[in-house]
Coordinates of C-alpha atoms in Angstrom, one line a residue:
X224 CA 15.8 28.1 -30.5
X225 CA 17.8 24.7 -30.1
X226 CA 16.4 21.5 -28.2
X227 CA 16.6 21.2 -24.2
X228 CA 19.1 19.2 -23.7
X229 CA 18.8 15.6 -22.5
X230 CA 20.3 12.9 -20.4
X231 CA 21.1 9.9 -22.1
X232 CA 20.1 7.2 -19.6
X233 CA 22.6 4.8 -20.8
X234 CA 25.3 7.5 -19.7
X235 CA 25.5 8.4 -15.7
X236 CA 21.9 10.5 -14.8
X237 CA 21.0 11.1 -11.5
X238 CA 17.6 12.6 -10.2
X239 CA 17.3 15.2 -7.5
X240 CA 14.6 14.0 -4.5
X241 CA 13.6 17.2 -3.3
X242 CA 11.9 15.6 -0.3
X243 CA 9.0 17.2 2.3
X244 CA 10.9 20.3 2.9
X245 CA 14.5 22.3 1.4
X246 CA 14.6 23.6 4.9
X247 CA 17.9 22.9 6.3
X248 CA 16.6 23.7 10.2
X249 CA 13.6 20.5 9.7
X250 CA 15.9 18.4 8.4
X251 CA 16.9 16.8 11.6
X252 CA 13.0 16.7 13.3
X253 CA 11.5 15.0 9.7
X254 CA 14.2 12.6 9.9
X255 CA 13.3 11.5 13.6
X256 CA 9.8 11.9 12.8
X257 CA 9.8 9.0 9.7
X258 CA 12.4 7.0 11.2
X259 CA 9.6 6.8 14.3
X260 CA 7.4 5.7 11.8
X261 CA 9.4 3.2 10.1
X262 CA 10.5 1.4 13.3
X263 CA 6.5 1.1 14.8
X264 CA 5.8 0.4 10.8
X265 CA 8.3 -2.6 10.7
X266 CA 7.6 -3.9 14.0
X267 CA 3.5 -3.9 13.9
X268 CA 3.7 -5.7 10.9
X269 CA 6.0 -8.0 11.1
X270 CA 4.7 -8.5 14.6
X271 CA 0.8 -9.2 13.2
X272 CA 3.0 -12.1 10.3
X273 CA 4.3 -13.1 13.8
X274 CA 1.5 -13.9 15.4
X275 CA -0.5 -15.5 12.8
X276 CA 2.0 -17.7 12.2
X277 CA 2.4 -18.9 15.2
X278 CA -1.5 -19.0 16.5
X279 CA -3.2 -22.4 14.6
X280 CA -6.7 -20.8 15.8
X281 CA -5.7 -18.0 12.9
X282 CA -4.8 -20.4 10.2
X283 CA -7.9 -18.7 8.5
X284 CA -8.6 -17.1 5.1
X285 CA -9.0 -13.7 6.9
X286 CA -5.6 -14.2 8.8
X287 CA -4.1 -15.5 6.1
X288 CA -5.0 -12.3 3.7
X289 CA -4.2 -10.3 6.5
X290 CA -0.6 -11.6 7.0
X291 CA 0.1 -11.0 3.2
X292 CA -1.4 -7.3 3.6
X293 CA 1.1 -7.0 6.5
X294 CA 4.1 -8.4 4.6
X295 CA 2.8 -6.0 1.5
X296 CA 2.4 -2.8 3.5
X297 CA 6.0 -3.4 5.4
X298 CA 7.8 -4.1 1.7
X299 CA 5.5 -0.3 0.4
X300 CA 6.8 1.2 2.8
X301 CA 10.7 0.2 2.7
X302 CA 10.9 0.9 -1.0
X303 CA 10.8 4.8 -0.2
X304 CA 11.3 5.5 3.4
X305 CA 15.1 4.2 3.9
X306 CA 15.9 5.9 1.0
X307 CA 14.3 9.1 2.2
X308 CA 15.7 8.8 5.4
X309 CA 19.5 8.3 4.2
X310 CA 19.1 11.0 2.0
X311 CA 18.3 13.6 4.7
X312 CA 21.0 12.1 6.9
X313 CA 23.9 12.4 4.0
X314 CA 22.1 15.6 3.3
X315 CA 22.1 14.7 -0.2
X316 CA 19.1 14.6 -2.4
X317 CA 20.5 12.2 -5.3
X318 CA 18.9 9.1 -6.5
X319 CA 20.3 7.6 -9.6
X320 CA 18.3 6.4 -12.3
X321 CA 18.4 3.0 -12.1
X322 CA 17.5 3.1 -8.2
X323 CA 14.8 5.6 -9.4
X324 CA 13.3 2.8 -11.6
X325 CA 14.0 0.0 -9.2
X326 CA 11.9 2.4 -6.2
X327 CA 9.4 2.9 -8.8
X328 CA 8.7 -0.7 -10.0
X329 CA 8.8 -2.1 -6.5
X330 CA 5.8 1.1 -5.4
X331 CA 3.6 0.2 -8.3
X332 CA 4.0 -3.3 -7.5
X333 CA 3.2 -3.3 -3.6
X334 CA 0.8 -0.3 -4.2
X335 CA -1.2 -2.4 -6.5
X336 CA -0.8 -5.5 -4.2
X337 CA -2.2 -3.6 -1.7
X338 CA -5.5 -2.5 -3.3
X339 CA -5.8 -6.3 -4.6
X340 CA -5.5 -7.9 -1.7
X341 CA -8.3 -5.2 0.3
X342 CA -10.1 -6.3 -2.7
X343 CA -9.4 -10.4 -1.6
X344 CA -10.4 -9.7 2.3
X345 CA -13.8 -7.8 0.9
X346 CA -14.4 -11.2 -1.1
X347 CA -13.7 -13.2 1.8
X348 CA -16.2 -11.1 4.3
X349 CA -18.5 -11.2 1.6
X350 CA -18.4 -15.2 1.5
X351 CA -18.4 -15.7 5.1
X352 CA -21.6 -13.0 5.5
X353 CA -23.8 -13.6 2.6
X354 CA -22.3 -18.0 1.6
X355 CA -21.3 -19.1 5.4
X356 CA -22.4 -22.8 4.7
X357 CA -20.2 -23.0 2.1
X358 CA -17.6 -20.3 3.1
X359 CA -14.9 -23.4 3.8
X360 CA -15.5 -24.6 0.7
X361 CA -15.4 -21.4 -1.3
X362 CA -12.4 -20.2 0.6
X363 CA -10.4 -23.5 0.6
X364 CA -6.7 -22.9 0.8
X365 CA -6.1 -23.8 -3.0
X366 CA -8.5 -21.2 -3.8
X367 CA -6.6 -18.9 -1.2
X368 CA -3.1 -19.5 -2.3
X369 CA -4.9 -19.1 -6.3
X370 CA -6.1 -15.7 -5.4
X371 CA -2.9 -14.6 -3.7
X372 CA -1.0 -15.3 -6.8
X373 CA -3.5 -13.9 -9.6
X374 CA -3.3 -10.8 -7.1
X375 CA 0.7 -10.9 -7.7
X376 CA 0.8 -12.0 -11.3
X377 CA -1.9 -8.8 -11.9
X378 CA 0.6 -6.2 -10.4
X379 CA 3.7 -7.6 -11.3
X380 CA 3.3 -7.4 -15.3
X381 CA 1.6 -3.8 -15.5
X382 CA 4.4 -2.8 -12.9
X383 CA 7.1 -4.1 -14.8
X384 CA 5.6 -3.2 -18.3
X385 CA 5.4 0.6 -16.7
X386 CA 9.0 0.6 -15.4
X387 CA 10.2 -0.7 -18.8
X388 CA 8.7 1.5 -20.9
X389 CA 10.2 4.3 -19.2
X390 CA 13.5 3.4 -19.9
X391 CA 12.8 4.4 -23.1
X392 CA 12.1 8.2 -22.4
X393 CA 14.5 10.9 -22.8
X394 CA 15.1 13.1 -19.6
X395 CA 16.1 16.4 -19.9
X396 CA 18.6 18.2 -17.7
X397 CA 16.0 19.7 -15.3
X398 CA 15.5 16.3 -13.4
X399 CA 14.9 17.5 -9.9
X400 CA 11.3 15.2 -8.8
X401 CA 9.5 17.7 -6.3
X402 CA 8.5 14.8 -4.4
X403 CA 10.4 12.5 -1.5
X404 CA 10.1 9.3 -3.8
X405 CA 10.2 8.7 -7.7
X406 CA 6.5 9.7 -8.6
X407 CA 6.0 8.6 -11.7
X408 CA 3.7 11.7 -12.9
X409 CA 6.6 13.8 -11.8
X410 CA 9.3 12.1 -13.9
X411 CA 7.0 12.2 -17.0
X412 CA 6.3 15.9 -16.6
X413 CA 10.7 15.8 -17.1
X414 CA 10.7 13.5 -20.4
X415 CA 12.0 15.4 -23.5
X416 CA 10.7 12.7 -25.7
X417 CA 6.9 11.3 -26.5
X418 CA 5.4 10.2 -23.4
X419 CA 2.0 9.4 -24.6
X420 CA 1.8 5.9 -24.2
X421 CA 3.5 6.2 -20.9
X422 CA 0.7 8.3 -19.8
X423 CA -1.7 5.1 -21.2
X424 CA -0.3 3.2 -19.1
X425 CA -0.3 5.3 -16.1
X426 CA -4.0 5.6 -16.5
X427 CA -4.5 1.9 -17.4
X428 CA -2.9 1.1 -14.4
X429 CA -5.1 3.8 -12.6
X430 CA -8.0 1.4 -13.7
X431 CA -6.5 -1.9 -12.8
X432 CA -5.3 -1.2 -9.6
X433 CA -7.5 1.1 -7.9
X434 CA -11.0 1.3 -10.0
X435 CA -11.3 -2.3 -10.1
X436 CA -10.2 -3.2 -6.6
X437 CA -12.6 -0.5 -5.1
X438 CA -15.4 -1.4 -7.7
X439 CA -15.9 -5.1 -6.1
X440 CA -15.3 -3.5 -2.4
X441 CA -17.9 -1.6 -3.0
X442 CA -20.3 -4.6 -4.7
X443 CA -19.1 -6.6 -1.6
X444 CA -20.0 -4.1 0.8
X445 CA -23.3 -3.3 -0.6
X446 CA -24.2 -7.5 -0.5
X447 CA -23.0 -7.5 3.1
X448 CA -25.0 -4.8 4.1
X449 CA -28.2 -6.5 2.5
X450 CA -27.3 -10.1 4.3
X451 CA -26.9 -8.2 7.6
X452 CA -30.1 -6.8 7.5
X453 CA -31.5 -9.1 7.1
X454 CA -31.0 -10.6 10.6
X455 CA -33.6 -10.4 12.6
X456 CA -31.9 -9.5 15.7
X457 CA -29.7 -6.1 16.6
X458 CA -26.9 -8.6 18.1
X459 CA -26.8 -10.8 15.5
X460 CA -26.5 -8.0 13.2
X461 CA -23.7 -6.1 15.2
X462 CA -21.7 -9.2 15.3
X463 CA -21.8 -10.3 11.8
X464 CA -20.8 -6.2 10.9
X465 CA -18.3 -6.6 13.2
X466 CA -15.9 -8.6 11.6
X467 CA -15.5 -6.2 8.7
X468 CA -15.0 -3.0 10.9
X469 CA -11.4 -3.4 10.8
X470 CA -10.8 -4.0 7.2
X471 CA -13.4 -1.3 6.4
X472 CA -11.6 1.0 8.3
X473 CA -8.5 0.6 6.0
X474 CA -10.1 0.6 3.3
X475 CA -11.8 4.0 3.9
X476 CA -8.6 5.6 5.3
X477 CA -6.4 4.1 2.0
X478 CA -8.9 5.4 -0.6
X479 CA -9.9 8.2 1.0
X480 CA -6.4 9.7 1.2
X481 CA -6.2 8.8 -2.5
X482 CA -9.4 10.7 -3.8
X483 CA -8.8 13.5 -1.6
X484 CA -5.7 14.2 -4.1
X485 CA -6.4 12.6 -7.5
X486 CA -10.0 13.1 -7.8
X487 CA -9.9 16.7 -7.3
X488 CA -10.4 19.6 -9.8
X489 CA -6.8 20.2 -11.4
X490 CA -6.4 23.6 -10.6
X491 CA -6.5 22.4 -6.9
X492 CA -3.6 20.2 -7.4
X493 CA -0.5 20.9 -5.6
X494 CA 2.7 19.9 -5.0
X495 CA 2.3 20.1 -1.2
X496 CA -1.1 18.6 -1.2
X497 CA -0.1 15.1 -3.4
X498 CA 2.7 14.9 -1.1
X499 CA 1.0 14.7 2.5
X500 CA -1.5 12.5 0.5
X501 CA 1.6 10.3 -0.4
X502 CA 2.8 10.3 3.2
X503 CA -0.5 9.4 4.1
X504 CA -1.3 6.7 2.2
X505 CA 2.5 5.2 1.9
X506 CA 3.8 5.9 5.6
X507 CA 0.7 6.5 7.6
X508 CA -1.8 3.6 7.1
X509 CA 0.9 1.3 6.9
X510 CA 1.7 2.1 10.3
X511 CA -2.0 1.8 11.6
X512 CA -3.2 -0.8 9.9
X513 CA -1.5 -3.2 13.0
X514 CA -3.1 -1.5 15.6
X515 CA -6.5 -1.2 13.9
X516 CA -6.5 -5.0 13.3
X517 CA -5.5 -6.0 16.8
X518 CA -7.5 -3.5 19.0
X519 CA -10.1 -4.0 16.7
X520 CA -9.7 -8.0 16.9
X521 CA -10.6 -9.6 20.1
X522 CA -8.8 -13.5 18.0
X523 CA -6.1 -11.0 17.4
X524 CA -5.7 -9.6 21.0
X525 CA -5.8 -12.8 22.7
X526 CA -3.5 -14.3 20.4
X527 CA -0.8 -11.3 21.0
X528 CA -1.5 -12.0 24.9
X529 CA -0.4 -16.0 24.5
X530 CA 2.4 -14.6 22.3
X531 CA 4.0 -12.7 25.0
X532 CA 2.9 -14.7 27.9
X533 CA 4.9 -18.0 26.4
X534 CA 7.8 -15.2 25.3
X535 CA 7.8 -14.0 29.2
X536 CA 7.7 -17.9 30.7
X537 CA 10.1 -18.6 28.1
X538 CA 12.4 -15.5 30.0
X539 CA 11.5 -16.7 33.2
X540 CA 13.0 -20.1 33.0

């Protein structure tokens, strides 16, 4: 019994995105559906960059993690959606492979932004909870702009190591990814040559991005809780808690849609079930996480309210 054949990748190979659904009547309501979602996506975020920006009273650490999680979540979510959403227009389900591997490097990279930088605004509650005599010290804008470029130097390399390795596997001719973006588990699963140390690096960067980042959430969650009982009164207490509400909102949303999928039993895995999880966790909470900072946020709110009170006078004259 010969070999399965495979696709050179130095020669023309193109994989099949076989999307949310191969039914030809939902095409037209999924593709109104995420294109929704990518307009509010675009606009909230760009909106909360906006508004920071512009507001000196937000010229804060917090803001200032906040507007890079906004600019991170906007850039996740473009590297698959517009791509999705042109292929269900065109009505064709083609990616070729170095747009696969471009998709892919640029997900691993924002995905793992994103988890570092939840892990930066945990750090930074932390300080201004549990250190706030020193918290403008500790979180001086050196240390601010350090931590935001440690945070991409960390995802950058493992992401770019990962893609490159890749282009060293041999595809066979099966290459349709049951999936609406390139998962990297999926293409692996379609490798005719040794993939072991790609699946090392998938679980190293398993570690690096989401274990660590959650592991010093957690550690800064559990110190915050400690500071914050220890205030003596309920007010006090309610408004120190407060200010973490929003980003522990987030964070409970993002890694909850992640271990409802990967930390499952095997034999529960599906298909189906990774790829809600994937819509959740790529489309989704990128789309809330600008409303659950700014009704959440009464700096926030009152800065959108100058924001379009000087756009409207501006209008007005």
């Amino acid at each position: 019994m010969g070999k399965p054949s495979r696709l050179n990748q130095s020669v023309a190979s193109d994989f099949l995105l076989l999307g949310l659904s191969e039914q030809p009547g939902e095409q037209s309501l999924l593709f109104g559906i995420f294109l929704g979602m990518y307009l509010v996506t675009m606009v909230g975020n760009l909106l909360i960059i906006l508004v920071i920006s512009s507001d000196a009273h937000l010229h804060t650490p917090m803001y200032f993690f906040l507007a890079n999680l906004s600019l991170t979540d906007a850039c996740f979510t473009s590297a698959s959606v517009p791509k999705m959403l042109a292929n269900i227009y065109t009505q064709r389900q083609t990616i070729s492979y170095s747009g696969c591997l471009t998709q892919l490097y640029f997900l691993l990279m924002f995905g793992g932004l994103d988890n570092c930088l939840l892990a930066v605004m945990a750090y930074d509650r932390y300080v201004a909870i549990c250190q706030p005599l020193h918290y403008s010290t500790a979180m001086s804008p050196q240390f601010c702009a350090l931590m935001l470029c440690m945070c991409w130097v960390l995802t950058n390399c493992p992401a770019l190591m990962h893609t490159l390795l890749l282009t060293h596997v041999a595809f066979c001719a099966h290459t349709a990814i049951p999936h609406f973006y390139c998962d990297p588990s999926a293409l692996l699963k379609l490798a005719c040559s040794d993939t072991h140390i790609n699946e090392l690096m998938i679980i190293s960067m398993g570690l690096v991005f989401l274990a660590v980042p959650l592991m010093l959430i957690v550690i800064s969650y559990v110190c915050i809780s400690w500071a914050v009982l220890d205030i003596p009164s309920p007010g006090g207490r309610w408004k120190a808690f407060s200010t973490c509400g929003s980003h522990l909102t987030v964070v409970l949303l993002f890694y909850g849609s992640l271990m409802g999928v990967y930390l499952l039993p095997p034999s529960t895995h599906s298909t189906e079930r990774e790829s809600r999880a994937a819509v959740l966790y790529m489309i989704v909470i990128p789309m809330l996480n600008p409303f659950i900072y700014s009704l959440r946020n009464r700096d926030m709110k009152e800065a959108l309210g100058k924001l379009f009170g000087a756009r409207k006078a501006v209008f007005l004259l």
